[in-house]
Amino acid sequence: MPDTGANDLPFPDNWRRRDLLELQCLEADEIQTLLDTAQTLKDRTGGGRKRLSLLRGKTCANLFFENSTRTRSSFSLAAKRLGADTLEFSSAGSSVAKGETFVDTAKTIQAMGVDWVVTRHNTPGTPHLLARELDCSVLNAGDGAHEHPTQGLLDMLTIRQHRGRLDGLTVALVGDIAHSRTARSNLWGLRKMGAHVIVCGPPTLVSPRWAEIGFEVAHSLDEILPRCDVLNLLRIQFERQHARFFPSVHEYAALYAMTASRMRRAKENILIMAPGPINRGVEITPEVADGPQSVILEQVTNGIAVRMAALWLLAGAADRQAAGEMTEPTQVSQPQWS
Ligand code: ASP
């Protein structure tokens, strides 16, 4: 895999952050920068297949306290594609089992000379805590049901590649809004970028509070379907549910699964998205998941692009701050619950 030598990327003037914790606290122009940088890096790496040396000499640590297939491997590949080293940590089999705290574990990993800690944890706000405790950059790879910023970014990048814009599109997030961090990152990100966002699902999983803060709330997929440009079908987060939120999976699927017959009532060019893992037959049927309108695997490919962009931008801000070229400190936001 040759280095293409295309290492002359100009650093964007508007980027000052050392951490990527959530989309709720980002400005629209910062999201734009992340998406534009992701697109540039995707193009320059031939779709994420060629190597650049933009981040040579740096190390990215993955600190995962929850399961992951896509996000962990995608962050690792993104770091490697830009020439960085990677360090993999899983709580299973580590000193966490001997009573070491989350922060002590993270500080131990940081002491090995890492530049970014990518963290996933089932407690909302853990990346924010690490950002205050660590000197290196922190990236949130999912904190409970709170946010999953790189998922929101890769979803927006995928929509933008197909539609050329986000502004003015109608995007429905369907399913377990209550427990989905993907939903929250999409909600904040899409709204800042000018999309009309509908949250749709059973009343037990879609709070009316979303309407109070300006999002459209719907409980019937069939009613909203004809006006949607994009459907993002979210998994039921059984691992975060401590009660029964609908009578049976069969009943949920009858009302909210995207099926071939529902596809016939949707816009012809509708985009079908899902963050994965998908549960075939629950939120989506196989013919839709594998059908021509599905961009589910493109989302995975775009995950590498947005993670390359995030790593590069955060490292650039950190280097500029260390060199005294960027004096304004980045504020660590407090996670806000909605
Ligand atoms: N992979 C996504 C997440 O970690 C979505 C999901 O698990 O349903 O949040």
Short mmCIF file of N, CA and C in Angstrom, two decimals, residues 18 57-63 84-89 105-118 130 134-139 311 315 318-319:
data_model
loop_
_atom_site.label_atom_id
_atom_site.label_comp_id
_atom_site.label_asym_id
_atom_site.label_seq_id
_atom_site.Cartn_x
_atom_site.Cartn_y
_atom_site.Cartn_z
N ARG A 18 -9.39 20.10 20.40
CA ARG A 18 -8.49 18.96 20.63
C ARG A 18 -9.25 17.69 20.91
N GLY A 57 4.31 8.91 13.30
CA GLY A 57 4.95 9.20 14.59
C GLY A 57 3.96 9.36 15.73
N LYS A 58 2.66 9.36 15.42
CA LYS A 58 1.66 9.52 16.47
C LYS A 58 1.02 8.16 16.78
N THR A 59 0.38 8.09 17.95
CA THR A 59 -0.22 6.82 18.38
C THR A 59 -1.65 7.04 18.84
N CYS A 60 -2.51 6.15 18.38
CA CYS A 60 -3.94 6.21 18.71
C CYS A 60 -4.29 4.98 19.58
N ALA A 61 -4.84 5.24 20.77
CA ALA A 61 -5.24 4.13 21.64
C ALA A 61 -6.76 3.97 21.61
N ASN A 62 -7.20 2.77 21.37
CA ASN A 62 -8.63 2.44 21.44
C ASN A 62 -8.93 1.87 22.81
N LEU A 63 -9.75 2.58 23.59
CA LEU A 63 -10.07 2.16 24.96
C LEU A 63 -11.56 1.81 25.00
N ALA A 84 -0.27 6.54 11.50
CA ALA A 84 -0.10 6.48 12.96
C ALA A 84 -0.03 5.02 13.43
N ASP A 85 0.49 4.84 14.65
CA ASP A 85 0.48 3.52 15.29
C ASP A 85 -0.82 3.39 16.09
N THR A 86 -1.21 2.16 16.39
CA THR A 86 -2.43 1.95 17.17
C THR A 86 -2.16 1.04 18.36
N LEU A 87 -2.94 1.25 19.39
CA LEU A 87 -2.82 0.44 20.60
C LEU A 87 -4.25 0.02 20.98
N GLU A 88 -4.47 -1.27 21.10
CA GLU A 88 -5.83 -1.77 21.35
C GLU A 88 -5.99 -2.16 22.82
N PHE A 89 -7.03 -1.63 23.45
CA PHE A 89 -7.31 -1.99 24.85
C PHE A 89 -8.75 -2.45 24.96
N THR A 105 -6.95 3.75 34.43
CA THR A 105 -6.62 2.94 33.25
C THR A 105 -6.26 3.86 32.09
N ALA A 106 -7.07 4.90 31.89
CA ALA A 106 -6.82 5.82 30.77
C ALA A 106 -5.49 6.55 30.95
N LYS A 107 -5.19 6.96 32.20
CA LYS A 107 -3.91 7.65 32.43
C LYS A 107 -2.73 6.72 32.19
N THR A 108 -2.91 5.44 32.54
CA THR A 108 -1.84 4.46 32.31
C THR A 108 -1.57 4.34 30.81
N ILE A 109 -2.64 4.25 30.04
CA ILE A 109 -2.48 4.13 28.58
C ILE A 109 -1.83 5.42 28.03
N GLN A 110 -2.29 6.56 28.54
CA GLN A 110 -1.72 7.84 28.07
C GLN A 110 -0.22 7.91 28.35
N ALA A 111 0.19 7.35 29.50
CA ALA A 111 1.61 7.41 29.88
C ALA A 111 2.50 6.62 28.91
N MET A 112 1.89 5.81 28.06
CA MET A 112 2.68 5.08 27.06
C MET A 112 2.96 5.95 25.84
N GLY A 113 2.54 7.21 25.93
CA GLY A 113 2.86 8.15 24.85
C GLY A 113 1.84 8.17 23.73
N VAL A 114 0.57 8.23 24.08
CA VAL A 114 -0.44 8.25 23.02
C VAL A 114 -0.90 9.69 22.75
N ASP A 115 -1.33 9.91 21.54
CA ASP A 115 -1.79 11.24 21.13
C ASP A 115 -3.30 11.37 21.15
N TRP A 116 -4.00 10.25 20.93
CA TRP A 116 -5.46 10.26 21.00
C TRP A 116 -5.91 9.04 21.80
N VAL A 117 -6.91 9.22 22.64
CA VAL A 117 -7.63 8.09 23.24
C VAL A 117 -9.03 8.09 22.64
N VAL A 118 -9.37 6.97 22.02
CA VAL A 118 -10.73 6.78 21.48
C VAL A 118 -11.45 5.91 22.49
N LEU A 130 -12.77 12.09 30.70
CA LEU A 130 -11.39 11.85 30.25
C LEU A 130 -10.77 13.09 29.64
N LEU A 134 -7.14 14.01 30.94
CA LEU A 134 -5.99 13.63 30.12
C LEU A 134 -5.44 14.84 29.36
N ASP A 135 -4.17 14.77 28.99
CA ASP A 135 -3.57 15.84 28.18
C ASP A 135 -3.74 15.55 26.69
N CYS A 136 -3.88 14.26 26.34
CA CYS A 136 -3.99 13.94 24.92
C CYS A 136 -5.43 14.20 24.44
N SER A 137 -5.66 14.06 23.14
CA SER A 137 -7.00 14.26 22.59
C SER A 137 -7.89 13.07 22.94
N VAL A 138 -9.18 13.36 23.13
CA VAL A 138 -10.15 12.30 23.44
C VAL A 138 -11.23 12.31 22.37
N LEU A 139 -11.57 11.12 21.87
CA LEU A 139 -12.66 10.98 20.90
C LEU A 139 -13.70 10.05 21.48
N LEU A 311 -9.21 12.50 13.48
CA LEU A 311 -7.87 12.32 14.06
C LEU A 311 -6.92 13.42 13.57
N ALA A 315 -5.38 16.36 16.02
CA ALA A 315 -3.92 16.38 16.17
C ALA A 315 -3.35 17.72 15.72
N ALA A 318 -3.96 20.22 18.44
CA ALA A 318 -3.07 19.96 19.59
C ALA A 318 -1.65 20.42 19.27
N ASP A 319 -1.17 20.12 18.08
CA ASP A 319 0.20 20.53 17.69
C ASP A 319 0.32 22.05 17.67
#
